[in-house]
Short mmCIF file of C-alpha atoms (C1' of nucleotides) in Angstrom, two decimals:
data_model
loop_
_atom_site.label_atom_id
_atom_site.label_comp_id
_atom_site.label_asym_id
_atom_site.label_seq_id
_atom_site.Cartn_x
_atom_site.Cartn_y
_atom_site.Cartn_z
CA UNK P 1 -71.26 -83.91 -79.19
CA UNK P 2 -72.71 -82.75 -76.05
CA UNK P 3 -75.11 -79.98 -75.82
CA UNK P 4 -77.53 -79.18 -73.29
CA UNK P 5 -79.56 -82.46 -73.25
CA UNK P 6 -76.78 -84.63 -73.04
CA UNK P 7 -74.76 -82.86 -70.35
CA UNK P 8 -78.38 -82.83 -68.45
CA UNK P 9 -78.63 -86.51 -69.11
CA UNK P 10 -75.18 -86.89 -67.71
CA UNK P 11 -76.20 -85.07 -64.62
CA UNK P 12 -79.39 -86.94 -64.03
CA UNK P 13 -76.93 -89.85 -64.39
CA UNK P 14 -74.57 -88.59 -61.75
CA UNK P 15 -76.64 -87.17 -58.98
CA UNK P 16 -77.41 -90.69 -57.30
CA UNK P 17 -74.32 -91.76 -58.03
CA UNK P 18 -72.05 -89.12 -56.38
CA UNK P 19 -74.82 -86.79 -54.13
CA UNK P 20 -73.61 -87.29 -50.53
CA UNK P 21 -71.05 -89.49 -51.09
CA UNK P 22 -67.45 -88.71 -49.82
CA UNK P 23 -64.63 -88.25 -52.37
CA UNK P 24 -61.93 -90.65 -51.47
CA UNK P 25 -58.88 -90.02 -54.38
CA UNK P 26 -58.35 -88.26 -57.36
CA UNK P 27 -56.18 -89.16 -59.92
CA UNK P 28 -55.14 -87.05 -63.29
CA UNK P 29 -53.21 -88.95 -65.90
CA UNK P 30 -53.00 -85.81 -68.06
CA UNK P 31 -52.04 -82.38 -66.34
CA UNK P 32 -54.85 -80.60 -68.56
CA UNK P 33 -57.67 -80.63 -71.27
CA UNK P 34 -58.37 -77.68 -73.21
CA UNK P 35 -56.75 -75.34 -70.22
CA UNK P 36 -54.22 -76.81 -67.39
CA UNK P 37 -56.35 -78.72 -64.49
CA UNK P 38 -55.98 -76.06 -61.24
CA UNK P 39 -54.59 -77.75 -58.16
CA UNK P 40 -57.64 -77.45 -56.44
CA UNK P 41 -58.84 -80.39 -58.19
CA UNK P 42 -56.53 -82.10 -56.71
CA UNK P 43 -55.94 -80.73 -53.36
CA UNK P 44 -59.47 -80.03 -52.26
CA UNK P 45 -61.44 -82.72 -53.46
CA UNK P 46 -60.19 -85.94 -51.35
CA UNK P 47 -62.28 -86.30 -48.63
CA UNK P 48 -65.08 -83.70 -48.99
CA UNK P 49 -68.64 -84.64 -49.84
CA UNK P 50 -70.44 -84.13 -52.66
CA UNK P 51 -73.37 -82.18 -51.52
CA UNK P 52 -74.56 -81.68 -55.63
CA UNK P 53 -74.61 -81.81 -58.78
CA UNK P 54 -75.97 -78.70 -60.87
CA UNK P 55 -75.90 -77.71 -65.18
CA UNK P 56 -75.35 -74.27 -66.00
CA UNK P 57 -75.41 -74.07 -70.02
CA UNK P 58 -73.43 -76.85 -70.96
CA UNK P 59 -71.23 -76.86 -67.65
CA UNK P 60 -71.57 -79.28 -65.18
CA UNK P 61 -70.74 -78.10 -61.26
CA UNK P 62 -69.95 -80.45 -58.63
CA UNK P 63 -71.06 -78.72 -55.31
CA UNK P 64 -68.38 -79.61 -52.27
CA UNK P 65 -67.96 -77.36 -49.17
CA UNK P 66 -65.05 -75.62 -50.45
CA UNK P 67 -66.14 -74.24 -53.86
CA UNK P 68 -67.20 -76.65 -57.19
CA UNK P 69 -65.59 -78.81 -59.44
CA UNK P 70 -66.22 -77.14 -62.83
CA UNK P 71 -66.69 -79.89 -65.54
CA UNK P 72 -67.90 -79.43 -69.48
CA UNK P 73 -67.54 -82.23 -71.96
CA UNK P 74 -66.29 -80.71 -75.23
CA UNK P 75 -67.46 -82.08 -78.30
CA UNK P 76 -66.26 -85.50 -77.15
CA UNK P 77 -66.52 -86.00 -73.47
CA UNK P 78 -68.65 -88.26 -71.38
CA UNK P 79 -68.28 -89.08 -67.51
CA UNK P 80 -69.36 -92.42 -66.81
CA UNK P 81 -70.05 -94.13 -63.39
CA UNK P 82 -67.63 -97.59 -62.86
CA UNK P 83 -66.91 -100.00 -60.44
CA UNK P 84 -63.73 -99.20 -59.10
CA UNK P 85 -61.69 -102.02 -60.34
CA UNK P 86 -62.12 -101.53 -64.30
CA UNK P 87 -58.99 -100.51 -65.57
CA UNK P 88 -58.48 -97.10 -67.37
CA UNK P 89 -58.59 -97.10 -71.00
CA UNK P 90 -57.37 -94.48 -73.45
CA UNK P 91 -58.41 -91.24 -73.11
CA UNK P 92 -59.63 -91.59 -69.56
CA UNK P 93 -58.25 -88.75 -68.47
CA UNK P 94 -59.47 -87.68 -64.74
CA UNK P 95 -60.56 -90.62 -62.12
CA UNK P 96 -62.46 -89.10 -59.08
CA UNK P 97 -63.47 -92.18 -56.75
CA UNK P 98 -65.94 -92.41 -54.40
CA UNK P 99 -66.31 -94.11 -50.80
CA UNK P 100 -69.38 -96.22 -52.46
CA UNK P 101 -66.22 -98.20 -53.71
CA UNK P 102 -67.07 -96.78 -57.51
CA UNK P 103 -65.52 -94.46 -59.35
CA UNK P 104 -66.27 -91.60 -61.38
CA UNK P 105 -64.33 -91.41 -64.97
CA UNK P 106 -64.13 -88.80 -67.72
CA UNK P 107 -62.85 -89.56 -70.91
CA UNK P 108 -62.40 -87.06 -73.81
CA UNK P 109 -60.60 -88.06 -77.01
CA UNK P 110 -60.65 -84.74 -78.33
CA UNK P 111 -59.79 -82.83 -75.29
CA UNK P 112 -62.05 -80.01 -75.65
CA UNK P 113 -63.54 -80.44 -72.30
CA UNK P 114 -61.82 -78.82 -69.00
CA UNK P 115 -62.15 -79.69 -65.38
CA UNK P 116 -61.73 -76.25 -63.39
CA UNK P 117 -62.21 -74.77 -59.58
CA UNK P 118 -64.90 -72.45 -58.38
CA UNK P 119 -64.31 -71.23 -54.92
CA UNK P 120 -67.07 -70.97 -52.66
CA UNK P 121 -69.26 -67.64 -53.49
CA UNK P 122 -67.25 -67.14 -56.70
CA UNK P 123 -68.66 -67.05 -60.24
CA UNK P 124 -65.75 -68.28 -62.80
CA UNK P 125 -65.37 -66.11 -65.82
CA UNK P 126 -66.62 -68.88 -68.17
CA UNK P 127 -70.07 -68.30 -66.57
CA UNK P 128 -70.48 -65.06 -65.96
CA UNK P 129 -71.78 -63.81 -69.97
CA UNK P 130 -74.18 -66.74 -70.76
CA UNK P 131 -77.54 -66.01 -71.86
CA UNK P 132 -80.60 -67.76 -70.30
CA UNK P 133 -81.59 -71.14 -69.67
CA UNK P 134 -83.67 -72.34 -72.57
CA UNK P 135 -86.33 -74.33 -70.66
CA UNK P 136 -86.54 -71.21 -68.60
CA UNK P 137 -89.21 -68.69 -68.63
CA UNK P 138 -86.68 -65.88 -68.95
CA UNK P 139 -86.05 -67.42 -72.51
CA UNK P 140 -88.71 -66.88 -74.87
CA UNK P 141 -89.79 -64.79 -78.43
CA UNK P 142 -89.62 -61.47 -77.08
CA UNK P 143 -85.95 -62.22 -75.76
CA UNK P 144 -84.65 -63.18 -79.25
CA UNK P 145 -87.09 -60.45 -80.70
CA UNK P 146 -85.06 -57.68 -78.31
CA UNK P 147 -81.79 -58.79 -78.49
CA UNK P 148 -81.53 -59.43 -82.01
CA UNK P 149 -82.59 -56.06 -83.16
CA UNK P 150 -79.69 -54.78 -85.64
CA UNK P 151 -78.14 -57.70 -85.81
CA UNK P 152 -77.19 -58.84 -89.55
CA UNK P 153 -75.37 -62.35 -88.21
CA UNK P 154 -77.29 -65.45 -89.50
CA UNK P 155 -80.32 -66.12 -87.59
CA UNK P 156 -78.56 -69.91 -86.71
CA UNK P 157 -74.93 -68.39 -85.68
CA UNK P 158 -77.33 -65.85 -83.31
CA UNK P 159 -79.37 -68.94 -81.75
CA UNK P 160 -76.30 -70.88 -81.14
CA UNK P 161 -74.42 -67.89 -79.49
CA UNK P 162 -74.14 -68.60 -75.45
CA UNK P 163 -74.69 -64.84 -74.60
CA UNK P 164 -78.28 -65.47 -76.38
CA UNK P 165 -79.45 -68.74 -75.19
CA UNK P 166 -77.32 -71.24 -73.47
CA UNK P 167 -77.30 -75.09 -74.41
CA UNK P 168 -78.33 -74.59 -78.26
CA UNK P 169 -75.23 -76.34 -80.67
CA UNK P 170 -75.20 -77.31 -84.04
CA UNK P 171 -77.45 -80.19 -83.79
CA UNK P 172 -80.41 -78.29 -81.72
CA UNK P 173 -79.74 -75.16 -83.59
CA UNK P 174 -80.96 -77.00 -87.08
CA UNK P 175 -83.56 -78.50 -85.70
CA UNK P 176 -85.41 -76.16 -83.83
CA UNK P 177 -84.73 -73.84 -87.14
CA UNK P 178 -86.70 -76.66 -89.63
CA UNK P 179 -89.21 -77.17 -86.92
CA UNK P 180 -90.19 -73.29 -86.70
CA UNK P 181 -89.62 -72.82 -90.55
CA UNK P 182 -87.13 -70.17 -90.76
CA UNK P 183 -83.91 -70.49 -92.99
CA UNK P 184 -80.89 -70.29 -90.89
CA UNK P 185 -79.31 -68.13 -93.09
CA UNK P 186 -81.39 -65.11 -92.70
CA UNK P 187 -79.86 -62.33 -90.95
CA UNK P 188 -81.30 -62.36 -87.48
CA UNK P 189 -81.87 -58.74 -87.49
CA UNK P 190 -84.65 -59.32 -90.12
CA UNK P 191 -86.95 -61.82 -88.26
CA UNK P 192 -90.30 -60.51 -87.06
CA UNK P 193 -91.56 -61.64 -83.15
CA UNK P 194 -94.10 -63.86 -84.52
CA UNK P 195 -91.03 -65.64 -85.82
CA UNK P 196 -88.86 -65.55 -83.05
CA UNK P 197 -92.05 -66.66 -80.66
CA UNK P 198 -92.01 -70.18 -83.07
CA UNK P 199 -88.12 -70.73 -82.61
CA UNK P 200 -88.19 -69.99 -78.76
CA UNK P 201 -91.23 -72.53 -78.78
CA UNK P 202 -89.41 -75.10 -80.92
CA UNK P 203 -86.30 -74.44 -78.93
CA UNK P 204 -88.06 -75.73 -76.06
CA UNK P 205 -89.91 -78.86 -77.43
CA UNK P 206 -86.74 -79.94 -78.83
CA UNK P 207 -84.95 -79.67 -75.97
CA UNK P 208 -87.44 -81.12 -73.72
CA UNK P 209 -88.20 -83.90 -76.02
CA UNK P 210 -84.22 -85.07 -76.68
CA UNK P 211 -84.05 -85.40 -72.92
CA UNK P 212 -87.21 -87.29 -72.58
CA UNK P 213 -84.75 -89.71 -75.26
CA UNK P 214 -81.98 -89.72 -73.57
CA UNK P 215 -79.91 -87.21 -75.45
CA UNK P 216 -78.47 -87.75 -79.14
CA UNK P 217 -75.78 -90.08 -79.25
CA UNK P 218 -74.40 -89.13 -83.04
CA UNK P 219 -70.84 -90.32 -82.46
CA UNK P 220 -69.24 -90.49 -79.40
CA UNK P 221 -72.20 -89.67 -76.86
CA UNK P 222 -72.81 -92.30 -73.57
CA UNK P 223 -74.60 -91.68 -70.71
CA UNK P 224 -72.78 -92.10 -67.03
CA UNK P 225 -74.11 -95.89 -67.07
CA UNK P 226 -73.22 -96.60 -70.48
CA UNK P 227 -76.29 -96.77 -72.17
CA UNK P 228 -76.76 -94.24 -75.35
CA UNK P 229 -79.59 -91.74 -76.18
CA UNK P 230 -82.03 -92.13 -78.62
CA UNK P 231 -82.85 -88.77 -79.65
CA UNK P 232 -80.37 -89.03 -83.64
CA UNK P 233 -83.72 -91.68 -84.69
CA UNK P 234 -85.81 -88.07 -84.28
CA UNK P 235 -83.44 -85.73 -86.33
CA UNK P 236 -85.05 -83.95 -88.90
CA UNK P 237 -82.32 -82.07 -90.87
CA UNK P 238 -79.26 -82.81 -88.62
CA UNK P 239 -76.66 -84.98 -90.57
CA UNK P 240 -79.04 -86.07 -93.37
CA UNK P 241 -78.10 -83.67 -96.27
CA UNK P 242 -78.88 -84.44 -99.74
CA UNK P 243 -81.52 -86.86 -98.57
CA UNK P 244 -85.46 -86.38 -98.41
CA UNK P 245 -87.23 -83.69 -96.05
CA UNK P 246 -89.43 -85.57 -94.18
CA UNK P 247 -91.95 -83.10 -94.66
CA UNK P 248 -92.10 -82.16 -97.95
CA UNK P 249 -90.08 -84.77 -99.86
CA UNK P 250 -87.76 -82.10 -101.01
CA UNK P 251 -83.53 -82.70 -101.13
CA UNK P 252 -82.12 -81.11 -97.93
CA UNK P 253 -80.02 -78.64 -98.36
CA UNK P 254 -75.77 -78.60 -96.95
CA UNK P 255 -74.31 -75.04 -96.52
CA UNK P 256 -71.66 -73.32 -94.61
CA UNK P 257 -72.83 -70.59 -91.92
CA UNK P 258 -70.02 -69.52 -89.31
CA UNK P 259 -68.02 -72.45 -90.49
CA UNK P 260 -70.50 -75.07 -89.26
CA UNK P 261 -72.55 -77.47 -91.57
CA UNK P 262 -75.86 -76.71 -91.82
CA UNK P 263 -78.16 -78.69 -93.24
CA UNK P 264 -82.18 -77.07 -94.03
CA UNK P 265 -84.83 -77.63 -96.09
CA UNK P 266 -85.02 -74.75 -99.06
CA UNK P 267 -88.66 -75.51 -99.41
CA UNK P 268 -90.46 -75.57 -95.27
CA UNK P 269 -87.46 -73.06 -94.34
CA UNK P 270 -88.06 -69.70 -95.45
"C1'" DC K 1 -69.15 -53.22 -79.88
"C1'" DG K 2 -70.29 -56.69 -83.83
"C1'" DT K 3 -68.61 -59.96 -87.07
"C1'" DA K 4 -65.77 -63.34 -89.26
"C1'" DT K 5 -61.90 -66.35 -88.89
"C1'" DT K 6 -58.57 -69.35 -86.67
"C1'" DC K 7 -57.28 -72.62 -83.58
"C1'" DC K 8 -57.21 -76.39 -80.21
"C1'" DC K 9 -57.53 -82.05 -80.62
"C1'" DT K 10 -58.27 -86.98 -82.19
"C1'" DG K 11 -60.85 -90.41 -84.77
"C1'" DC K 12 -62.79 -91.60 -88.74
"C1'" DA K 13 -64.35 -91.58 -93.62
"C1'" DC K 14 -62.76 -91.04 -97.90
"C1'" DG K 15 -59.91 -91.17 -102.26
"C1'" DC K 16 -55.97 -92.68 -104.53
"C1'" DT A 1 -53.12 -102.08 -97.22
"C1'" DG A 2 -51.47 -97.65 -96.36
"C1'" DC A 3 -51.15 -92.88 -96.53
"C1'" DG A 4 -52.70 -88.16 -96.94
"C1'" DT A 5 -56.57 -85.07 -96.59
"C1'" DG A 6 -60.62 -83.12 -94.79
"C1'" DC A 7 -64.10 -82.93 -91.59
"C1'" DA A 8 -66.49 -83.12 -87.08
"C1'" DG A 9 -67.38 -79.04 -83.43
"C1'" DG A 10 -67.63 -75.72 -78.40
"C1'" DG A 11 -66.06 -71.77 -77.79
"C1'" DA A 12 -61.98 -68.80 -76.66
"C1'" DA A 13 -58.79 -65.95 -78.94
"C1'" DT A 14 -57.69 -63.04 -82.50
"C1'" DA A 15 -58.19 -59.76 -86.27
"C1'" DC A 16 -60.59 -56.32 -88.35
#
DNA sequence: CGTATTCCCTGCACGC
DNA sequence: TGCGTGCAGGGAATAC
């Protein structure tokens, strides 16, 4: 389940791959994902060059002359880097193949991901309300301290809200909550700075350190060369209710919040 | 506007 | 062994 580590380690993955080569074909075995693939895609890529590959949130933009290639992965999706022979499998949706003689491939079981157009000096309307980058120095305490004034969501459904922070899903959300102590349930209204200066922090180290692993590969997670990330061997709380906190010894806790599993520690989470 | 709920989709774990 | 059920979840859409 991508969030904003693994769609940057997918990106790392891709940029010497695909930066400055030419697109040669691209072929779509399904007409759409979550929303119907734009012609662009079609039309506009063949033969341009990719001149980048940037992350905003958990989208992925490929930069070509005419306007970008909008890419996110779901819950399920992963682009991976092949030689240009291997023959599709199931669920590889969208082939775009490069004059290197390899070819680009995103597959997405679940179909939760999209592949959209951005003309050239556009903004699409999936980008336009995100929050900041985390590992930005526009995100910090003060920002959750300001913008969460009056708020009586759950402290967790707030963090993981895109117009607050980008990048921050269910897995990142828990454990930047255990690592800065605060129970996710709490309304986010209620939190004091100080507290809000400790998740910004943790949101950050977290981040930072799952993609210094290579990202969390849970279930379905692969980087564009096939190799997984490391990062589940460092979870905390994520996935491992009703066994120990590794802090206190204590059972971890499963609840329900925005209809999302949550899993916390009732004891170091206050 | 804020908040909670539903829905999209497939694979897999589980219980009978 | 096979079948039904529930869950996983990003995030848009919908309802209130």
């Amino acid at each position: 389940m991508p969030e904003l580590p693994e769609v940057e380690i997918t990106r790392l993955g891709l940029t010497p791959e695909l930066e400055g080569r030419r697109i040669t074909a691209v072929t779509l075995r399904r007409p759409d994902l979550r929303w119907p693939i734009p012609g662009e895609i079609a039309a506009l890529l063949p033969g341009e060059f990719i001149l980048g590959v940037r992350r905003r949130a958990k989208y992925l933009l490929m930069d070509l002359a005419p306007g970008s290639a909008l890419l996110h992965l779901g819950m399920s999706g992963s682009l991976r880097v092949l030689a240009g022979d291997v023959p599709p499998g199931r669920h590889d949706h969208v082939d775009i193949a490069l004059d290197s003689g390899r070819v680009m491939r995103f597959n997405d079981p679940r179909r939760f991901g999209c592949l959209l157009w951005q003309p050239l000096g556009e903004t699409h309307a999936l980008l336009r309300d995100l929050g900041p980058e985390p590992l930005s120095a526009q995100f910090d305490g003060n920002h959750l301290f300001r913008l969460s004034r009056g708020r009586q969501t759950s402290v967790k459904a707030f963090l993981m809200d895109q117009g607050t922070v980008v990048g921050v899903g269910n897995i990142y959300a828990a454990e930047s909550l255990f690592q800065a102590g605060i129970a996710p349930g709490r309304p986010a209204g209620e939190i004091s700075r100080p507290r809000y200066h400790r998740l910004a922090s943790a949101v950050k180290e977290i981040l930072a350190h799952a993609i210094r692993c290579g990202g969390t590969t849970f279930r379905d997670f692969i980087r564009p060369d096939g190799r997984p990330g490391y990062f589940e061997q460092e979870l905390f709380v994520y996935g491992r209710e009703g066994e120990l906190c590794l802090t206190c010894g204590g059972i971890l806790k499963n609840s329900r919040l925005g209809n999302r599993a949550t899993v916390w520690c009732g004891h170091c989470q206050t």
